[in-house]
XYZ file of C-alpha atoms in Angstrom:
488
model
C -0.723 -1.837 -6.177
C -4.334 -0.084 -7.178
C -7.247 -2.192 -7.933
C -7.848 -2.216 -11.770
C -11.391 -3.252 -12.742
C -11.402 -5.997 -15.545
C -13.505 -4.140 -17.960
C -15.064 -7.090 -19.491
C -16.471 -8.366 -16.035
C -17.798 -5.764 -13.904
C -20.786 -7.826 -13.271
C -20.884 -11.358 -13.322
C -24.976 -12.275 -14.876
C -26.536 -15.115 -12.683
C -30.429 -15.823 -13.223
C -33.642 -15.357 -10.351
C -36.220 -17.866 -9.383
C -38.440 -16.014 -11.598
C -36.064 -16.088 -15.024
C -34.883 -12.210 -14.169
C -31.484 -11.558 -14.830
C -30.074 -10.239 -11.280
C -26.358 -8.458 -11.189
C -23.763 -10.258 -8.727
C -20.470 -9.953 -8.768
C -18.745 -13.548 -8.106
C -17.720 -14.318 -4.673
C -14.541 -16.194 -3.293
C -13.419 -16.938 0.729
C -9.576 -17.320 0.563
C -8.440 -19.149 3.958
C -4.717 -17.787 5.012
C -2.872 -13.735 4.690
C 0.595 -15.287 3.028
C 2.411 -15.371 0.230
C -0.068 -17.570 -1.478
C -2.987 -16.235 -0.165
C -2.152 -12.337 -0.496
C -1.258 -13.482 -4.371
C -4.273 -14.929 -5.268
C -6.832 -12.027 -3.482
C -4.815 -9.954 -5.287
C -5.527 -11.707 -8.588
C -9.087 -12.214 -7.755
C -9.477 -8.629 -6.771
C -7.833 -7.260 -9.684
C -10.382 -9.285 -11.761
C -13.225 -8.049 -9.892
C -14.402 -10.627 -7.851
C -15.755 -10.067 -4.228
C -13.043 -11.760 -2.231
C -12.784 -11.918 1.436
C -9.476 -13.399 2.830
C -9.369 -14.836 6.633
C -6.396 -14.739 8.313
C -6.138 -16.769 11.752
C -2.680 -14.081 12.874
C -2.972 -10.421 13.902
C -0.916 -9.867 10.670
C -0.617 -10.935 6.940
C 2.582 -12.379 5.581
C 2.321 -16.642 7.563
C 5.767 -17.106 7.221
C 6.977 -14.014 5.378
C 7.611 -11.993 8.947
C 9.445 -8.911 8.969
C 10.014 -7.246 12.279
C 11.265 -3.769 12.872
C 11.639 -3.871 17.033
C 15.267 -3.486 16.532
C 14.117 -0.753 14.821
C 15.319 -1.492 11.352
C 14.008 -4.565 8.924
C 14.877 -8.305 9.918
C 13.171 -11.436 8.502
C 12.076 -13.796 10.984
C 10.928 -16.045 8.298
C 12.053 -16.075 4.733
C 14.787 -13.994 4.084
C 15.640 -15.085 0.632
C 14.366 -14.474 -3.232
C 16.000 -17.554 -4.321
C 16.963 -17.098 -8.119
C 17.312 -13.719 -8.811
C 15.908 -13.049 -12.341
C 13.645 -12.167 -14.842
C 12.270 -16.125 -14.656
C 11.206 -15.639 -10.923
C 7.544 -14.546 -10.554
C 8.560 -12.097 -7.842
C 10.797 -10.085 -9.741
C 8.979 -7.171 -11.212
C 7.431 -6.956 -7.853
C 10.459 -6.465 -6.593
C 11.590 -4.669 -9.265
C 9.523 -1.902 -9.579
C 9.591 -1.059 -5.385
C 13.138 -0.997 -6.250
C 14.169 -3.275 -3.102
C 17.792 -4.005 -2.667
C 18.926 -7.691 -2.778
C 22.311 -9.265 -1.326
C 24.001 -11.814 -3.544
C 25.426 -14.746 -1.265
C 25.685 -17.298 -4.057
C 25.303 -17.524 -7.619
C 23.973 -20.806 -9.507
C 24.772 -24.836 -8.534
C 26.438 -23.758 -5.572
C 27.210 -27.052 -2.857
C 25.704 -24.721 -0.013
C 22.695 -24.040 -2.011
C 22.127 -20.416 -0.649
C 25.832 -19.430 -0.167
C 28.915 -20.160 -2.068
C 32.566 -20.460 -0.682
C 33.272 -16.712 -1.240
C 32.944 -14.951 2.301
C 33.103 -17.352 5.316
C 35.138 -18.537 8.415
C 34.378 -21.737 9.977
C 36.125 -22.914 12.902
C 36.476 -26.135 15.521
C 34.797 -26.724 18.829
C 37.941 -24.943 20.686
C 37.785 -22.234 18.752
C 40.298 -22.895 15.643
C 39.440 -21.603 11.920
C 39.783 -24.651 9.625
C 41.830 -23.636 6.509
C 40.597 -22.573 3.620
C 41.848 -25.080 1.401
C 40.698 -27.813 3.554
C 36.714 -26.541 3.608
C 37.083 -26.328 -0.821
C 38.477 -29.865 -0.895
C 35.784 -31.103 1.826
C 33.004 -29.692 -0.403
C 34.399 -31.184 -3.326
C 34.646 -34.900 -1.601
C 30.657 -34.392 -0.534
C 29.949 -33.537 -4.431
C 31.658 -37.092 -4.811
C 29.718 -38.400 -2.098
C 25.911 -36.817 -3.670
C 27.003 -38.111 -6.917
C 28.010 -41.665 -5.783
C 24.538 -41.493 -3.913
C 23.028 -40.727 -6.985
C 24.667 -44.004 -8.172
C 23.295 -45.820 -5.277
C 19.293 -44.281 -6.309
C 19.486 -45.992 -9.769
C 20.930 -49.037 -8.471
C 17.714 -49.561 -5.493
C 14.251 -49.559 -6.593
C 12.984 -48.777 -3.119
C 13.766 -45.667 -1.113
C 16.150 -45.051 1.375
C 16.934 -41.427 3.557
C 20.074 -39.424 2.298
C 21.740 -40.600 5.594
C 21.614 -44.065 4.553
C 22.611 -43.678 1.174
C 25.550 -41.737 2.612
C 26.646 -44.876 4.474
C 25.994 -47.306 1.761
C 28.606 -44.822 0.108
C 31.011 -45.110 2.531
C 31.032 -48.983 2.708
C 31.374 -49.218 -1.169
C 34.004 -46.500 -1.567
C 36.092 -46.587 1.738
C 38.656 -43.822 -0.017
C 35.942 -41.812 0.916
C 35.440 -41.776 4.255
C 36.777 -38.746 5.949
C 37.850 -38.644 9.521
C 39.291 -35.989 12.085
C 38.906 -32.361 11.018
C 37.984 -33.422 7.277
C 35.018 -35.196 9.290
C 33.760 -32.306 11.406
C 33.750 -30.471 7.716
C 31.876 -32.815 6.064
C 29.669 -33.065 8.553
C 29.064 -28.951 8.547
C 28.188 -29.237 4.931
C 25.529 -32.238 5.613
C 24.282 -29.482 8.097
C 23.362 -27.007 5.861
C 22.458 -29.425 3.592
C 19.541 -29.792 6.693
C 19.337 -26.359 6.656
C 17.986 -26.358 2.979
C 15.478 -28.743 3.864
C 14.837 -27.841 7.366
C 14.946 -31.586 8.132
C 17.761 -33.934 9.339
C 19.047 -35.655 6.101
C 17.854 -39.492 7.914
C 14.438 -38.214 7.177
C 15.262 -36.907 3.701
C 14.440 -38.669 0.880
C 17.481 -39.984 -1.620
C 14.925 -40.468 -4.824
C 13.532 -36.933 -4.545
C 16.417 -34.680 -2.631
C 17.029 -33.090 -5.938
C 14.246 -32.970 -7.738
C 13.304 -29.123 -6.885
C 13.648 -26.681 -9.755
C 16.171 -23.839 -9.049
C 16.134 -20.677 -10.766
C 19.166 -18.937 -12.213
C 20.529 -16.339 -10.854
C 21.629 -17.780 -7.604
C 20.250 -16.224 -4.229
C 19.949 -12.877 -3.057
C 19.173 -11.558 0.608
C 16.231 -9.345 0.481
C 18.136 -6.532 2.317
C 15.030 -4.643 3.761
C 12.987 -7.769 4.441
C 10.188 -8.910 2.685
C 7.122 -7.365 4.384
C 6.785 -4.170 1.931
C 6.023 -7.305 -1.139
C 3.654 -8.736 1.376
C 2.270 -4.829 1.703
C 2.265 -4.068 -1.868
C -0.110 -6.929 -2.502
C -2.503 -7.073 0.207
C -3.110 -3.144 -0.643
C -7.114 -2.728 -0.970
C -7.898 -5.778 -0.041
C -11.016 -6.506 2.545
C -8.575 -9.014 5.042
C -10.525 -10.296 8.026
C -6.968 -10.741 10.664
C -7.889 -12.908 13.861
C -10.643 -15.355 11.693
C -9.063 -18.663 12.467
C -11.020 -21.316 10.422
C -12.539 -23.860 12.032
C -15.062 -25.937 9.180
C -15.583 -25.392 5.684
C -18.306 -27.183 4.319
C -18.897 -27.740 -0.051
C -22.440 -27.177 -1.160
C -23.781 -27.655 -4.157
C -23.903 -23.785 -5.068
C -20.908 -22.512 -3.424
C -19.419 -22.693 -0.068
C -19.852 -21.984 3.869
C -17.054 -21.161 6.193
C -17.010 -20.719 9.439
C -14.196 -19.398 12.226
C -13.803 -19.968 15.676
C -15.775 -16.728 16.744
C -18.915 -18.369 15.258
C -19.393 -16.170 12.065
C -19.764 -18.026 9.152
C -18.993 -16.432 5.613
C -20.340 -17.901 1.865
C -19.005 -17.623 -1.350
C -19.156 -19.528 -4.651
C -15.509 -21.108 -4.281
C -12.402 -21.049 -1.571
C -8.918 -21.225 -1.911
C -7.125 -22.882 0.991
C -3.920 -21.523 1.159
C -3.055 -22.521 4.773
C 0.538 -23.990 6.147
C 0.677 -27.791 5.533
C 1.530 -28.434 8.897
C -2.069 -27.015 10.010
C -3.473 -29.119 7.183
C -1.916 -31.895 8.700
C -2.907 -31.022 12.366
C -6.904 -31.626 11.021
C -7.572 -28.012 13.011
C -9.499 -27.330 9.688
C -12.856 -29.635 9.102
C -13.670 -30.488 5.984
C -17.371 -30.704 5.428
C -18.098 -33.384 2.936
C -14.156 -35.281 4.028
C -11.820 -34.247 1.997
C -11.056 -37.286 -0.655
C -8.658 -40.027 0.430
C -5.933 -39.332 -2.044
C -6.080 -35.685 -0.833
C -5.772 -36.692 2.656
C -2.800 -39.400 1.657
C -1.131 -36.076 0.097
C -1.755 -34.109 3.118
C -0.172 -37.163 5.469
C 2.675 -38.296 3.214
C 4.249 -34.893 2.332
C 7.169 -33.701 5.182
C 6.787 -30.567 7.182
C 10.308 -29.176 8.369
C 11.306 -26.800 10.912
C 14.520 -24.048 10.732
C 14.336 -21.315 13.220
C 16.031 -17.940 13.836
C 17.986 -16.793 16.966
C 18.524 -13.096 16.036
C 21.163 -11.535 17.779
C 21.933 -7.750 18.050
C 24.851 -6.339 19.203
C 26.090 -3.196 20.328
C 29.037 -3.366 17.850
C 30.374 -5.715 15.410
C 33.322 -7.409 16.834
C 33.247 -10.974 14.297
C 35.229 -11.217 11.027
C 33.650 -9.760 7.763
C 32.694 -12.180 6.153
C 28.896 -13.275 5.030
C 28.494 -16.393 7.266
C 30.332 -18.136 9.940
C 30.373 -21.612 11.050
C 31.067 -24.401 13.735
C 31.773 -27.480 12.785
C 31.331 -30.555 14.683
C 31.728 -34.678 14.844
C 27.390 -34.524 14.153
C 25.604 -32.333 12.000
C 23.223 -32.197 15.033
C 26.121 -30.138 17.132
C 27.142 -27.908 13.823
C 26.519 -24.367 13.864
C 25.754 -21.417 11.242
C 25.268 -18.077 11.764
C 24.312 -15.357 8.601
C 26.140 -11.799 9.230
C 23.595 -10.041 8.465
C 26.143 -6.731 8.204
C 27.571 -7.797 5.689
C 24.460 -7.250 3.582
C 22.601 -4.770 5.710
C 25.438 -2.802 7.688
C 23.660 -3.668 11.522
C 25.201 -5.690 13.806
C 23.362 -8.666 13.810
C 24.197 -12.541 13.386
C 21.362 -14.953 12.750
C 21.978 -18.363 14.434
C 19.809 -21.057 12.372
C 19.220 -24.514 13.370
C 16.873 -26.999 11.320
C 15.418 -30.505 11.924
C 15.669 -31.901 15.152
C 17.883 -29.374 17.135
C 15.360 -26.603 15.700
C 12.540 -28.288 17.077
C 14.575 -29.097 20.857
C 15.574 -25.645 21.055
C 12.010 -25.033 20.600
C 11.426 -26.051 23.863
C 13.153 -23.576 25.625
C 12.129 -20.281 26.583
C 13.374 -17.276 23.744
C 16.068 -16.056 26.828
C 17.015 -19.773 26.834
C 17.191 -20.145 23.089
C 19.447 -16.807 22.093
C 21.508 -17.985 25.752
C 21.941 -21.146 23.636
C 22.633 -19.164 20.004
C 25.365 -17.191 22.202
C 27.024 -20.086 23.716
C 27.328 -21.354 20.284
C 29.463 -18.179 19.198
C 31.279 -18.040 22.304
C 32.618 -21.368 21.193
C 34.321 -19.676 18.918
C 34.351 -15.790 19.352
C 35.595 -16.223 22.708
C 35.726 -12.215 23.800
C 32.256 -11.934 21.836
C 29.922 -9.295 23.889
C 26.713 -9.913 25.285
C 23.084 -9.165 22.836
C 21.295 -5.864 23.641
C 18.442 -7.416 21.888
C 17.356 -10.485 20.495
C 14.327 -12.388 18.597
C 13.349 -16.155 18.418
C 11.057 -17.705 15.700
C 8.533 -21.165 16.803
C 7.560 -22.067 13.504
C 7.344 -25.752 14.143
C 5.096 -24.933 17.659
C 3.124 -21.897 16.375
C 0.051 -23.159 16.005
C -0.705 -20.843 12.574
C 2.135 -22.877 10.903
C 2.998 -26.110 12.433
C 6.733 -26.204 10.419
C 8.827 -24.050 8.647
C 7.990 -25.586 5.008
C 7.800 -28.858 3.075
C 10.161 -31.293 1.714
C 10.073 -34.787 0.019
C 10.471 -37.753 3.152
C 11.848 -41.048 2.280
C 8.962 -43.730 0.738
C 6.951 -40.987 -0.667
C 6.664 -40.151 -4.537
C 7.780 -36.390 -5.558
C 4.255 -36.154 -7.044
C 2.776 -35.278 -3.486
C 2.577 -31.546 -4.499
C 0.750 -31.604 -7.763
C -2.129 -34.310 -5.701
C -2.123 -31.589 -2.682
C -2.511 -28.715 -5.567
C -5.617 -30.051 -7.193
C -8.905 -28.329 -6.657
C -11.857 -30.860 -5.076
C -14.717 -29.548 -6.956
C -15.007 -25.845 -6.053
C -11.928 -26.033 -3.617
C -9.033 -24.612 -4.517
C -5.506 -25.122 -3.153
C -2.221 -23.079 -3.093
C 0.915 -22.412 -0.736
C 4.706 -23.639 -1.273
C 3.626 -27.447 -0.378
C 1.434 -27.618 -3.773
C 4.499 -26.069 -5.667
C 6.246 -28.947 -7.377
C 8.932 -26.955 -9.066
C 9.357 -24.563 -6.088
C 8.441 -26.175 -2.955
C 9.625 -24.409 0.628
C 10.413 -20.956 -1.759
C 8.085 -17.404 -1.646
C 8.104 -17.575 -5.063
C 6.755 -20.963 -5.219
C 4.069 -20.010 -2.868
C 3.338 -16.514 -4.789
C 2.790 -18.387 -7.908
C 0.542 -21.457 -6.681
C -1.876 -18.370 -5.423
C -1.346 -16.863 -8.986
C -2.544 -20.844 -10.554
C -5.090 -21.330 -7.628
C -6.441 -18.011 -8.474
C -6.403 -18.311 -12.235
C -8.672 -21.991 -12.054
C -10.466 -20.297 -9.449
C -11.885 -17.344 -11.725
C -12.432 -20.389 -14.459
C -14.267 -22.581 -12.835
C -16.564 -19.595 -11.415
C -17.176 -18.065 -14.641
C -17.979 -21.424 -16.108
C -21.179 -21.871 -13.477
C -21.845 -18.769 -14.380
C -21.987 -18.898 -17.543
C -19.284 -16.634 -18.951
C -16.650 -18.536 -20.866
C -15.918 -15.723 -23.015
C -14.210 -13.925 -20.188
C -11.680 -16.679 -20.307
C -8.428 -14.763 -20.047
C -5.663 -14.575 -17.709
C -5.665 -12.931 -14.311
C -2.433 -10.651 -14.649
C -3.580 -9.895 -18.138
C -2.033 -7.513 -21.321
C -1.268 -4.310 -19.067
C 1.535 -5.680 -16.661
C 4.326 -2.987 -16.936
C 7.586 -3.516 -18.382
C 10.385 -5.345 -16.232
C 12.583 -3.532 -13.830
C 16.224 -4.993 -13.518
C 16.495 -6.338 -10.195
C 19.181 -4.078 -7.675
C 21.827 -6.621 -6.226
C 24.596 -6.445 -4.944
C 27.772 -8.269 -3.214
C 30.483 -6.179 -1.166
């Protein structure tokens, strides 16, 4: 995407010591190369402000992390454009690079990002579980969300969707499952986990479905999301390996500083980091950040999900989009994407979230896809060994702390907006100040859009010129491209 001057503000007009008016072009430090970040240097830089983003990785992207070792595309973070149309902010991107999407649900689906369509699930021993038997399971856990749902308006305090699903189960015995109906049910509480990358007695009942979901339904990005991440950062001065260590508010701007000692200044930052490293205080705040911004910061849950990547020589598993193992605990259920369905290699992508994410983390990555392949053994019993695999560590990678956020039980919805709004002439964005969109790209690319818009406000105001108040993607943005998707 080329750099296109704003031709009202080439020059920003600021004032010397001496009353001289002196040409500068405003100045702002974003902190962290992802979605958010890349979004709002882009906006920034399109608008003719000196920007200077610091990234603490050897690469742009955070959690957008496309890696071609296999030697084709696979996403070892998001994978997903979830709502596919016009309404999502990533769309024309998309659209105009002309990048091939996968369809694995459409809307209001009970699996969130995958519908009933393509799948085989099986038992422990290696059994598929009927058809018929997984559609009526999913329709008594609808009954079981919505009886839930009567439980929230019934309690004024809080309680964790696990709870809530046993306060269910006490007032509505008929719905208890047991046996193979209660190794389903306890698959679909699984991915359920999956969607939140949390284990549902963590998840909060009042807020579990209080995110905003595009139509459209889902779509796989097909050749992973890097060449977004690419199109955006194009022309943009990105400082990789500048892990930031204090940023301190003065009364005419701001001074960073990274752990190599160099400090840099500008009039305003955006912080656009993970909120797990917000939470892990790596990042000093110089006056303290205010308490309800810290209480924001603290309150909101961080989840981890994690991909075991498996390649294979061959495909030798059924053709369908995703298989499954289901289990007496949601902690021993399994899911694994086929990602040749969508793509045509042979790959499956074993995905584990909350609590077995984050013990698996403690293996080594041999360990971890020796663990992924037991899992399919389970059920693919002649299934051949990897030639090559990959392993994500978001919750122990120390540039993201956690996969992404989520509501936690006690905790009003609300957290987002408080960890969204700027302190003075700090700005914040990422998918944990999204409140429609949290733990989505496109949440995260348009808090950097917002972050970057205020941003360029606030600046102009201090300096003066509030008749260049108009928006950052302004009049010229080209006409939509239909998105290309597809389901075989």
């Amino acid at each position: 995407m080329a750099s296109k001057p704003n031709r009202q503000l080439n020059r920003a007009l600021c004032y010397s010591n001496n009353g001289n008016r002196i040409a500068v072009s405003p100045s702002v430090i974003i902190i962290g190369g992802g979605m958010a970040g890349i979004a709002a240097a882009r906006a920034l830089h399109d608008a003719s402000f000196q920007v200077t983003l610091l990234e603490s990785r050897d690469r742009i992207g955070g959690r957008v992390c496309t890696d071609y070792s296999f030697g084709f595309p696979v996403d070892l973070g998001a994978s997903w454009l979830h709502g596919v149309s016009e309404e999502n902010p990533l769309a024309p991107i998309i659209g105009r690079l002309g990048l091939p999407l996968y369809r694995t649900s459409g809307d209001n689906s009970v699996l969130y990002d995958h519908d009933l369509e393509s799948y085989a699930l099986y038992d422990m021993a290696g059994n598929k579980v009927p058809q018929e038997l997984v559609t009526e399971v999913g329709e008594d856990f609808k009954s079981i969300m919505d009886e839930a749902n009567q439980v929230r308006s019934e309690n004024s305090e809080d309680m964790s969707v696990s709870r809530a699903i046993s306060v269910v189960f006490e007032r509505r015995p008929d719905l208890r499952l047991d046996g193979l109906p209660h190794k389903v049910l306890q698959w679909y509480l699984c991915r359920m986990e999956g969607w939140f990358a949390a284990d549902a007695d963590t998840i909060s009942l009042k807020c579990w479905d209080q995110e905003e979901l595009l139509p459209g339904g889902h779509g796989l990005m097909v050749r992973g999301y890097f060449p977004v991440i690419n199109t955006l950062a194009k022309g943009l001065d990105i400082r990789l390996g500048h892990r930031v260590t204090n940023i301190v508010r003065r009364y005419n701007g701001v001074k960073v500083s990274v752990e190599n000692g160099r400090t840099f200044v500008a009039d305003a930052a955006i912080v656009a980091v993970p909120l797990g490293v917000l939470k892990s205080n790596c990042i000093k705040f110089e006056p303290r950040l205010p308490q309800w911004k810290e209480a924001a910061i603290a309150d909101l849950g961080v989840g981890v999900e994690n991909k075991i990547i498996l390649h294979f020589k061959e495909v030798f598993w059924p053709n369908v989009e995703f298989l499954g193992v289901v289990a007496e605990t949601s902690y021993e259920c399994s899911y694994f994407l086929n990602l040749h369905k969508a793509t045509g290699h042979a790959v499956l992508v074993y995905m584990p979230a909350g609590q077995l994410a984050r013990d698996i983390e403690k293996l080594s990555d041999e360990a971890a896809a020796n663990f992924a392949f037991t899992q399919l053994k389970k059920i693919l019993p002649d299934a051949s060994d990897p030639i090559q695999f990959l392993v994500s560590h978001w919750g122990t990678d120390v540039n993201s702390l956690g996969s992404y956020s989520y509501d936690i039980v006690g905790k009003p919805h609300d957290l987002y907006e408080r960890l969204r709004i700027p302190v003075d002439i700090l700005f914040f964005a990422g998918e944990a100040t999204s409140m429609d969109y949290p733990g989505s790209v496109h949440g995260a690319y348009a808090t950097g859009a917002l972050a970057a818009e205020d941003c360029r406000m606030r600046v102009l105001e201090r300096y003066g010129e509030v008749d260049l108040f108009q928006p950052v993607m302004g009049e010229d943005t080209p006409a939509f491209v239909p998105l290309q998707i597809s389901r075989i």
